[in-house]
């Protein structure tokens, strides 16, 4: 850009956001202004921000853009040694060029009492320029030597003397600065300089001069030096003032960019796409469905007025314990299907679905009452079971679309009796088969004991896809005249016949269900008070 035949423009930016805006506006290059960066950091343009803080800022700017950045390097943050270290670091961060001015560290902004500002010794400044050229590794890295003699009150002669020296020392371009409100000084310099190397100007004070004037004067590059930070200050002052005075956003919201514009500038979409590519696909957390419609008549007086899911174990109803176990795994939505004595069924933050036909009917009818909720990942649980938390945790980690928790130690249960829940799998539970998967082959009371590999405990998990299969199976079974009495084993057999794989997650004990008074005392022993 410094060497191109036409007049080039750099626009000021002071952080990643403004740099991105400058690039997408169409500018071909960025001026990383010392004034603007320090102002945006809330400090003065007197080297109050350290050179590494500046470096960090331009690194964000470089990351946010792909066009060249010319850093306002002030006086180089020290002597030749500091400058050459700066250049190394700038190259590592993809900064195209640095501008160094011939003043003393710590510098002041040229528009604050410029006439009092001492200039650098010419020899010393030339040493800095040479050090940059020797230190750079990228042959395209450029140094712009900035002449402050006009600012400090010197005339054209001093400017030319210094310009010749800096040019001879290796400067790729000269920045001619002036604080006059007319372009006279820079035009006079450019005439006298006769194009010996590219010239850069900063028309902050002589802003009314049309760009064509500089084009005709063969200026190479023009810097709009601080206008984004000034625009931002104006916008922030107006918005803050309005919100403060009106204690409301109503008159502000429509005058500022929507939040989605912030996301766009941050390239939020790219991250969403990358997450699709790189993150394991996560179903949203499952919804838990607890089947709690049955009375549990075997418990006698205990379930005379309430269903067994509300029978307390050490004072806590079974249902509450289940719901708490689900919540402990960050499951937000717990749905309870209730039937018998439904007014007695409650649980904090749960959602309830009523099954009026609970009497003499089977589990599938109850489940079908929640048909509209059988989507996304699901956990389905009987309302009368107790299990150790690790079982739920392992089930949630299981990658299958449809997984049943199966007790391989079923024969050690006090009185094995849930024949419809007896299963046969592709392999029995074995310590030796740690990592291998077992699949359901059959389930039901028809299995002969020698075929049985375990007992389904009344807890299952489905992925979104598994839930789809579950819904489809319910719909397929619903027309059957005996649908009202069907149980889960009927559903699973139907799924198997429809070639839906069902995984078996083996456990060995650590659970129980509550059907009778013996179970109830076992439950009290199982669960600490
Ligand atoms: C800057 O933008 O920080 C500059 C240009 O150095 S000026 O403020 O005009 O000196
Ligand atoms: Mg500056």
Coordinates of C-alpha atoms and ligand atoms in Angstrom, one line a residue:
X1 CA 0.0 0.0 0.0
X2 CA 2.9 2.4 0.8
X3 CA 4.3 1.8 -2.7
X4 CA 1.0 1.6 -4.7
X5 CA 0.5 4.4 -7.3
X6 CA -2.7 5.6 -5.8
X7 CA -3.5 7.4 -2.6
X8 CA -4.3 4.8 0.1
X9 CA -6.3 5.3 3.2
X10 CA -5.9 3.8 6.7
X11 CA -8.8 4.1 9.2
X12 CA -8.2 4.2 12.9
X13 CA -9.1 1.2 15.2
X14 CA -8.3 0.6 18.8
X15 CA -9.5 -2.9 19.6
X16 CA -10.7 -6.1 17.9
X17 CA -14.2 -4.8 17.4
X18 CA -13.3 -1.5 15.8
X19 CA -10.6 -3.2 13.7
X20 CA -13.2 -5.7 12.3
X21 CA -15.6 -2.8 11.5
X22 CA -12.9 -1.0 9.7
X23 CA -12.1 -4.0 7.6
X24 CA -15.7 -4.9 6.7
X25 CA -16.4 -1.3 5.8
X26 CA -13.9 -1.7 2.9
X27 CA -10.7 -0.1 4.1
X28 CA -7.6 -1.8 2.9
X29 CA -5.6 -1.0 6.1
X30 CA -5.8 -0.1 9.7
X31 CA -4.1 2.6 11.8
X32 CA -3.7 1.3 15.4
X33 CA -3.7 4.7 16.9
X34 CA -1.8 5.3 20.1
X35 CA -4.2 8.1 21.1
X36 CA -7.3 5.9 20.5
X37 CA -5.9 2.7 22.1
X38 CA -4.8 4.6 25.2
X39 CA -8.1 6.5 25.4
X40 CA -10.1 3.3 25.1
X41 CA -8.0 1.9 27.9
X42 CA -8.9 5.0 30.0
X43 CA -5.3 6.3 30.1
X44 CA -3.4 9.2 28.5
X45 CA -1.4 9.2 25.3
X46 CA 1.8 9.5 27.3
X47 CA 3.0 5.9 27.3
X48 CA 0.9 5.2 30.3
X49 CA -0.1 1.9 28.8
X50 CA 2.9 -0.4 28.7
X51 CA 4.2 -1.7 25.4
X52 CA 3.0 -5.2 26.2
X53 CA -0.5 -3.9 26.8
X54 CA -0.3 -2.2 23.4
X55 CA 1.0 -5.4 21.9
X56 CA -1.9 -7.4 23.4
X57 CA -4.4 -4.9 22.0
X58 CA -3.0 -5.1 18.5
X59 CA -2.9 -8.9 18.8
X60 CA -6.7 -8.8 19.2
X61 CA -6.9 -6.4 16.3
X62 CA -4.8 -8.7 14.1
X63 CA -6.8 -11.8 15.1
X64 CA -10.0 -10.0 14.2
X65 CA -8.9 -8.9 10.7
X66 CA -7.0 -9.9 7.6
X67 CA -5.9 -6.5 6.3
X68 CA -2.5 -4.8 7.2
X69 CA -2.2 -3.0 10.4
X70 CA 0.2 0.0 10.9
X71 CA 0.9 0.3 14.6
X72 CA 1.5 3.7 16.1
X73 CA 4.7 2.7 18.0
X74 CA 5.2 6.2 19.6
X75 CA 8.9 6.6 20.2
X76 CA 9.5 2.8 20.2
X77 CA 9.0 2.4 24.0
X78 CA 12.7 2.9 24.7
X79 CA 15.9 2.9 22.7
X80 CA 17.0 0.9 19.6
X81 CA 17.0 -2.3 21.7
X82 CA 13.4 -1.9 22.8
X83 CA 12.3 -1.1 19.2
X84 CA 13.9 -4.2 17.7
X85 CA 12.3 -6.4 20.3
X86 CA 9.0 -4.7 19.6
X87 CA 9.4 -5.5 15.9
X88 CA 10.0 -9.1 16.6
X89 CA 6.8 -9.3 18.6
X90 CA 4.8 -7.4 16.0
X91 CA 5.9 -9.7 13.3
X92 CA 4.9 -12.7 15.4
X93 CA 1.4 -11.2 15.7
X94 CA 1.0 -10.4 12.1
X95 CA 1.3 -6.7 12.3
X96 CA 2.4 -5.2 8.9
X97 CA 4.3 -2.1 10.0
X98 CA 5.2 0.2 12.8
X99 CA 5.4 4.0 12.9
X100 CA 8.1 5.5 15.2
X101 CA 8.2 9.2 15.9
X102 CA 11.3 11.3 16.6
X103 CA 10.5 12.4 20.1
X104 CA 11.6 11.3 23.6
X105 CA 10.1 8.6 25.8
X106 CA 7.7 9.1 27.4
X107 CA 6.0 11.0 24.5
X108 CA 3.0 13.3 24.6
X109 CA 0.3 13.6 22.0
X110 CA 1.4 16.0 19.2
X111 CA -1.7 18.2 19.8
X112 CA -1.0 18.8 23.4
X113 CA 1.6 21.6 23.7
X114 CA 3.4 20.2 20.7
X115 CA 5.7 23.2 20.5
X116 CA 7.3 22.3 23.9
X117 CA 8.1 18.8 22.9
X118 CA 11.8 18.0 22.5
X119 CA 12.9 16.1 19.4
X120 CA 15.1 13.0 19.3
X121 CA 18.7 13.3 18.4
X122 CA 18.9 12.5 14.7
X123 CA 21.7 10.0 15.0
X124 CA 20.0 8.2 17.8
X125 CA 16.7 8.1 15.9
X126 CA 18.5 6.8 12.8
X127 CA 19.9 4.0 15.0
X128 CA 16.4 3.0 15.8
X129 CA 15.4 2.8 12.2
X130 CA 18.4 0.7 11.3
X131 CA 17.7 -1.6 14.2
X132 CA 14.2 -2.2 13.0
X133 CA 15.4 -3.0 9.5
X134 CA 18.0 -5.4 10.8
X135 CA 15.6 -7.0 13.3
X136 CA 12.7 -7.7 10.9
X137 CA 12.5 -11.2 9.5
X138 CA 9.6 -10.6 7.1
X139 CA 11.0 -8.6 4.2
X140 CA 7.6 -6.9 3.8
X141 CA 7.6 -5.5 7.4
X142 CA 7.8 -1.7 7.1
X143 CA 8.9 1.1 9.3
X144 CA 7.4 4.6 8.9
X145 CA 9.6 7.3 10.4
X146 CA 7.4 10.1 11.7
X147 CA 8.7 13.6 11.6
X148 CA 7.7 15.8 14.5
X149 CA 9.7 18.9 13.6
X150 CA 6.7 20.9 12.4
X151 CA 4.8 20.0 15.5
X152 CA 7.7 21.1 17.7
X153 CA 7.9 24.5 15.9
X154 CA 10.7 23.9 13.5
X155 CA 10.7 24.8 9.8
X156 CA 10.9 23.0 6.5
X157 CA 14.7 23.0 6.5
X158 CA 14.9 21.0 9.8
X159 CA 12.2 18.7 8.4
X160 CA 14.2 18.0 5.3
X161 CA 17.4 17.5 7.1
X162 CA 15.8 14.9 9.3
X163 CA 13.8 13.3 6.5
X164 CA 17.0 12.8 4.4
X165 CA 18.7 11.1 7.4
X166 CA 15.8 8.8 8.2
X167 CA 15.4 7.9 4.6
X168 CA 19.1 7.1 4.4
X169 CA 18.8 5.0 7.6
X170 CA 16.3 2.7 5.8
X171 CA 12.8 4.1 6.6
X172 CA 10.2 2.7 4.2
X173 CA 8.1 5.8 4.4
X174 CA 8.0 9.2 6.2
X175 CA 5.0 10.5 8.1
X176 CA 4.8 14.2 7.9
X177 CA 2.8 15.6 10.8
X178 CA 1.4 19.1 11.2
X179 CA -0.9 20.8 13.6
X180 CA -2.0 23.6 11.3
X181 CA -5.6 23.8 10.1
X182 CA -4.4 24.1 6.5
X183 CA -2.3 21.5 4.6
X184 CA 0.4 24.1 3.8
X185 CA 3.2 22.5 5.7
X186 CA 2.7 19.0 4.4
X187 CA 2.2 20.3 0.8
X188 CA 5.4 22.4 1.1
X189 CA 7.3 19.4 2.4
X190 CA 6.0 17.1 -0.3
X191 CA 7.0 19.6 -3.0
X192 CA 10.5 19.8 -1.6
X193 CA 10.9 16.1 -0.9
X194 CA 10.3 15.3 -4.6
X195 CA 9.0 11.8 -4.1
X196 CA 12.2 10.3 -2.8
X197 CA 10.2 7.9 -0.7
X198 CA 6.5 7.4 0.1
X199 CA 4.9 10.1 2.3
X200 CA 2.1 9.5 4.9
X201 CA 0.0 12.3 6.4
X202 CA -2.6 12.6 9.2
X203 CA -5.1 15.4 8.3
X204 CA -6.7 15.6 11.8
X205 CA -6.3 19.4 12.0
X206 CA -6.6 20.2 8.3
X207 CA -9.5 17.9 7.8
X208 CA -11.4 20.2 5.4
X209 CA -8.9 19.7 2.6
X210 CA -10.2 17.3 -0.1
X211 CA -8.4 14.1 -0.7
X212 CA -7.8 15.1 -4.3
X213 CA -5.4 17.8 -3.1
X214 CA -3.2 15.1 -1.5
X215 CA -3.6 12.9 -4.5
X216 CA -2.2 15.6 -6.7
X217 CA 0.6 16.2 -4.3
X218 CA 1.6 12.5 -4.7
X219 CA 1.0 11.7 -1.0
X220 CA 1.1 7.9 -0.7
X221 CA -1.1 7.3 2.4
X222 CA -3.6 9.2 4.4
X223 CA -4.5 8.3 8.0
X224 CA -7.9 9.0 9.5
X225 CA -6.3 8.8 12.9
X226 CA -8.9 8.9 15.7
X227 CA -12.4 9.1 14.3
X228 CA -13.7 5.7 15.4
X229 CA -12.8 6.3 19.1
X230 CA -14.4 9.7 18.9
X231 CA -17.5 8.3 17.3
X232 CA -17.7 5.7 20.0
X233 CA -17.3 8.3 22.8
X234 CA -20.1 10.3 21.4
X235 CA -22.4 7.2 21.1
X236 CA -21.6 6.0 24.6
X237 CA -22.1 9.4 26.1
X238 CA -25.5 9.8 24.5
X239 CA -26.8 6.3 25.4
X240 CA -25.5 6.5 29.0
X241 CA -27.0 9.9 29.5
X242 CA -30.4 8.9 28.2
X243 CA -30.5 5.6 30.2
X244 CA -29.4 7.4 33.3
X245 CA -31.9 10.2 33.0
X246 CA -34.9 8.2 31.9
X247 CA -34.2 5.1 34.0
X248 CA -35.3 3.1 31.0
X249 CA -34.1 1.6 27.8
X250 CA -37.2 2.5 25.8
X251 CA -35.7 5.5 24.0
X252 CA -32.4 3.8 23.5
X253 CA -33.1 0.3 22.2
X254 CA -34.1 1.4 18.7
X255 CA -31.2 3.7 18.3
X256 CA -28.4 1.2 19.0
X257 CA -27.5 -2.0 17.2
X258 CA -29.4 -5.1 18.2
X259 CA -27.6 -7.8 20.2
X260 CA -27.5 -10.0 17.1
X261 CA -25.3 -7.4 15.4
X262 CA -22.8 -7.8 18.3
X263 CA -23.0 -11.6 17.7
X264 CA -22.4 -11.1 14.0
X265 CA -19.3 -9.0 14.6
X266 CA -18.0 -11.7 16.9
X267 CA -18.6 -14.3 14.3
X268 CA -20.8 -16.3 16.6
X269 CA -22.1 -18.4 13.8
X270 CA -18.7 -19.8 13.1
X271 CA -18.5 -21.2 16.7
X272 CA -21.9 -22.8 16.4
X273 CA -20.8 -24.5 13.1
X274 CA -17.5 -25.6 14.8
X275 CA -19.4 -27.0 17.7
X276 CA -21.3 -29.2 15.3
X277 CA -18.1 -30.4 13.9
X278 CA -16.0 -30.9 17.0
X279 CA -18.2 -31.4 20.1
X280 CA -19.8 -34.7 20.8
X281 CA -23.4 -34.6 19.8
X282 CA -25.3 -33.9 23.0
X283 CA -29.0 -34.5 23.2
X284 CA -30.6 -31.9 25.5
X285 CA -31.0 -33.3 29.0
X286 CA -33.6 -35.9 29.1
X287 CA -37.1 -35.4 30.5
X288 CA -37.9 -37.9 33.2
X289 CA -41.3 -39.7 33.1
X290 CA -42.4 -41.4 36.3
X291 CA -45.2 -43.9 36.2
X292 CA -47.0 -43.5 39.5
X293 CA -50.6 -44.4 38.8
X294 CA -51.0 -47.7 40.7
X295 CA -52.3 -48.0 44.2
X296 CA -50.1 -50.9 45.5
X297 CA -52.9 -52.7 47.3
X298 CA -50.5 -55.2 48.8
X299 CA -49.3 -52.5 51.1
X300 CA -52.7 -52.6 52.9
X301 CA -53.5 -49.6 55.0
X302 CA -50.5 -47.7 53.8
X303 CA -52.0 -47.3 50.4
X304 CA -55.6 -47.1 51.4
X305 CA -55.7 -43.3 50.8
X306 CA -52.6 -42.8 48.7
X307 CA -50.8 -44.5 45.9
X308 CA -47.6 -46.4 46.8
X309 CA -45.4 -43.8 45.1
X310 CA -46.3 -41.5 48.1
X311 CA -45.5 -44.0 50.7
X312 CA -42.7 -42.5 52.8
X313 CA -39.4 -44.2 53.5
X314 CA -37.8 -42.5 56.5
X315 CA -40.4 -39.7 56.0
X316 CA -39.7 -39.1 52.3
X317 CA -42.2 -40.4 49.8
X318 CA -40.7 -42.7 47.1
X319 CA -41.7 -40.2 44.4
X320 CA -39.8 -37.3 46.1
X321 CA -36.7 -39.4 46.3
X322 CA -36.9 -40.3 42.7
X323 CA -37.5 -36.8 41.6
X324 CA -34.5 -35.6 43.7
X325 CA -32.4 -38.3 42.1
X326 CA -33.2 -37.0 38.7
X327 CA -32.6 -33.4 39.7
X328 CA -29.2 -34.4 41.1
X329 CA -28.3 -35.3 37.5
X330 CA -29.5 -31.9 36.3
X331 CA -32.8 -33.1 34.8
X332 CA -35.0 -30.1 34.8
X333 CA -38.3 -31.6 33.7
X334 CA -39.9 -34.3 35.8
X335 CA -43.3 -35.6 34.6
X336 CA -45.4 -37.7 36.9
X337 CA -48.3 -39.8 35.5
X338 CA -50.7 -40.3 38.4
X339 CA -53.9 -42.3 38.7
X340 CA -55.0 -43.7 42.0
X341 CA -55.7 -40.9 44.6
X342 CA -54.2 -38.4 42.4
X343 CA -54.9 -35.5 44.8
X344 CA -52.4 -37.1 47.1
X345 CA -49.6 -37.1 44.5
X346 CA -47.4 -34.1 44.7
X347 CA -43.7 -33.4 44.2
X348 CA -41.9 -30.1 44.0
X349 CA -41.5 -28.6 40.5
X350 CA -42.9 -31.7 38.8
X351 CA -45.5 -31.7 36.1
X352 CA -48.5 -34.0 36.4
X353 CA -50.5 -36.0 33.8
X354 CA -53.6 -37.8 34.9
X355 CA -54.6 -41.3 33.9
X356 CA -58.3 -41.7 34.8
X357 CA -58.2 -45.3 33.6
X358 CA -55.7 -46.6 36.1
X359 CA -57.9 -49.3 37.5
X360 CA -57.2 -52.8 36.1
X361 CA -55.1 -51.3 33.3
X362 CA -51.4 -51.8 32.3
X363 CA -48.4 -49.7 32.1
X364 CA -48.6 -48.8 28.5
X365 CA -51.9 -47.1 28.9
X366 CA -50.5 -44.9 31.6
X367 CA -47.5 -44.1 29.4
X368 CA -49.7 -43.3 26.4
X369 CA -51.3 -40.6 28.5
X370 CA -48.0 -38.7 28.2
X371 CA -47.7 -39.4 24.4
X372 CA -47.3 -35.7 23.6
X373 CA -44.2 -35.6 25.9
X374 CA -42.5 -38.6 24.5
X375 CA -39.9 -36.7 22.4
X376 CA -36.3 -35.8 22.8
X377 CA -34.2 -37.9 25.2
X378 CA -36.3 -39.6 27.9
X379 CA -35.9 -41.4 31.2
X380 CA -38.8 -43.6 32.1
X381 CA -39.1 -44.9 35.6
X382 CA -41.5 -46.8 37.7
X383 CA -42.7 -44.8 40.6
X384 CA -42.0 -47.5 43.2
X385 CA -38.3 -48.2 42.7
X386 CA -35.3 -47.2 44.7
X387 CA -31.8 -47.4 43.2
X388 CA -28.3 -46.1 44.0
X389 CA -27.5 -42.9 42.2
X390 CA -24.6 -44.4 40.2
X391 CA -27.1 -46.5 38.3
X392 CA -28.8 -43.4 37.0
X393 CA -25.5 -41.8 36.3
X394 CA -24.3 -44.8 34.3
X395 CA -27.5 -45.0 32.4
X396 CA -27.2 -41.3 31.4
X397 CA -23.7 -42.0 30.1
X398 CA -24.9 -44.9 28.0
X399 CA -24.6 -44.0 24.3
X400 CA -27.5 -46.3 23.1
X401 CA -30.7 -45.0 21.6
X402 CA -32.7 -47.3 23.8
X403 CA -31.3 -48.8 27.0
X404 CA -32.8 -50.8 29.8
X405 CA -31.2 -51.2 33.2
X406 CA -31.1 -54.9 34.0
X407 CA -30.2 -56.6 37.3
X408 CA -28.0 -59.6 36.5
X409 CA -28.2 -60.7 40.2
X410 CA -31.9 -61.2 39.9
X411 CA -31.7 -64.6 41.5
X412 CA -30.4 -63.1 44.7
X413 CA -33.4 -60.9 45.1
X414 CA -35.4 -61.8 48.2
X415 CA -38.2 -63.3 46.1
X416 CA -37.7 -63.1 42.4
X417 CA -41.2 -62.6 41.1
X418 CA -41.3 -60.0 38.3
X419 CA -41.5 -62.6 35.6
X420 CA -42.7 -60.3 32.9
X421 CA -39.5 -58.3 33.4
X422 CA -37.2 -61.2 33.0
X423 CA -34.9 -60.8 30.0
X424 CA -32.7 -62.7 27.7
X425 CA -29.7 -60.8 26.2
X426 CA -27.1 -61.3 23.6
X427 CA -24.6 -62.2 26.4
X428 CA -24.9 -62.7 30.1
X429 CA -23.5 -60.3 32.6
X430 CA -19.8 -61.2 33.3
X431 CA -17.0 -59.3 34.9
X432 CA -14.8 -60.5 32.0
X433 CA -17.0 -58.7 29.4
X434 CA -16.5 -55.3 30.9
X435 CA -16.6 -53.2 27.8
X436 CA -18.8 -55.3 25.6
X437 CA -22.3 -54.4 24.9
X438 CA -25.3 -56.6 25.6
X439 CA -28.5 -56.3 23.6
X440 CA -31.9 -57.4 24.5
X441 CA -33.1 -60.6 22.7
X442 CA -36.3 -61.4 24.5
X443 CA -38.3 -60.3 27.5
X444 CA -41.4 -61.7 29.3
X445 CA -42.9 -64.3 31.6
X446 CA -42.6 -67.0 28.9
X447 CA -38.8 -67.2 29.3
X448 CA -37.7 -70.3 30.9
X449 CA -35.4 -69.7 34.0
X450 CA -32.4 -71.2 32.3
X451 CA -32.6 -68.5 29.5
X452 CA -33.0 -65.6 31.9
X453 CA -30.0 -63.2 32.1
X454 CA -31.6 -60.7 34.4
X455 CA -34.5 -58.6 35.4
X456 CA -35.4 -55.2 34.0
X457 CA -35.7 -52.9 37.1
X458 CA -38.2 -50.5 35.6
X459 CA -35.8 -47.8 34.5
X460 CA -34.9 -47.0 30.9
X461 CA -33.4 -44.3 28.8
X462 CA -34.0 -43.3 25.2
X463 CA -32.3 -40.8 22.9
X464 CA -34.4 -38.6 20.6
X465 CA -34.3 -41.4 18.1
X466 CA -35.2 -44.0 20.7
X467 CA -38.2 -41.9 21.8
X468 CA -39.4 -41.8 18.2
X469 CA -39.3 -45.6 18.1
X470 CA -41.1 -45.7 21.5
X471 CA -43.9 -43.4 20.2
X472 CA -44.2 -45.4 17.0
X473 CA -44.5 -48.6 19.0
X474 CA -47.2 -47.2 21.2
X475 CA -49.1 -46.0 18.2
X476 CA -48.7 -49.4 16.6
X477 CA -50.0 -51.2 19.7
X478 CA -52.8 -48.9 20.6
X479 CA -55.4 -50.4 18.2
X480 CA -55.0 -53.8 19.8
X481 CA -58.2 -54.7 21.8
X482 CA -56.0 -55.7 24.8
X483 CA -54.0 -52.5 24.7
X484 CA -55.3 -51.4 28.1
X485 CA -53.7 -54.4 29.8
X486 CA -50.4 -54.3 27.9
X487 CA -47.1 -54.0 29.8
X488 CA -43.7 -52.8 29.0
X489 CA -42.6 -56.3 28.0
X490 CA -45.2 -56.2 25.2
X491 CA -43.7 -52.9 24.0
X492 CA -40.1 -54.2 24.1
X493 CA -41.0 -57.3 22.2
X494 CA -42.8 -55.2 19.6
X495 CA -39.7 -53.0 19.3
X496 CA -37.5 -56.0 18.9
X497 CA -39.8 -57.3 16.1
X498 CA -39.4 -53.9 14.5
X499 CA -35.6 -54.4 14.6
X500 CA -35.1 -51.6 17.1
X501 CA -31.9 -52.5 19.0
X502 CA -32.4 -52.3 22.8
X503 CA -29.3 -52.2 24.9
X504 CA -28.9 -53.8 28.2
X505 CA -27.0 -52.0 31.0
X506 CA -26.2 -54.6 33.6
X507 CA -26.1 -53.9 37.3
X508 CA -25.9 -56.4 40.1
X509 CA -28.3 -55.4 42.9
X510 CA -28.3 -51.9 44.5
X511 CA -31.9 -51.4 43.7
X512 CA -35.3 -52.6 44.9
X513 CA -39.0 -52.1 44.2
X514 CA -41.7 -51.8 46.7
X515 CA -44.6 -54.1 46.3
X516 CA -45.3 -55.4 49.8
X517 CA -44.5 -54.9 53.4
X518 CA -41.3 -57.0 53.2
X519 CA -40.1 -54.7 50.4
X520 CA -41.0 -51.7 52.5
X521 CA -38.8 -52.9 55.4
X522 CA -36.0 -53.7 52.9
X523 CA -36.5 -50.2 51.5
X524 CA -35.9 -48.7 55.0
X525 CA -32.7 -50.7 55.3
X526 CA -31.6 -49.7 51.8
X527 CA -32.0 -46.1 52.3
X528 CA -30.3 -44.3 55.2
X529 CA -32.6 -42.0 57.2
Ligands
LIG1 C1 -2.4 8.8 17.1 O1 -3.4 8.5 16.5 O2 -2.1 8.4 18.2 C2 -1.4 9.7 16.5 C3 -1.8 10.6 15.5 O3 -0.2 9.6 16.8 S1 -2.0 12.1 16.3 O4 -2.9 11.9 17.4 O5 -2.6 12.9 15.3 O6 -0.7 12.6 16.7
LIG2 MG1 0.0 8.5 18.5

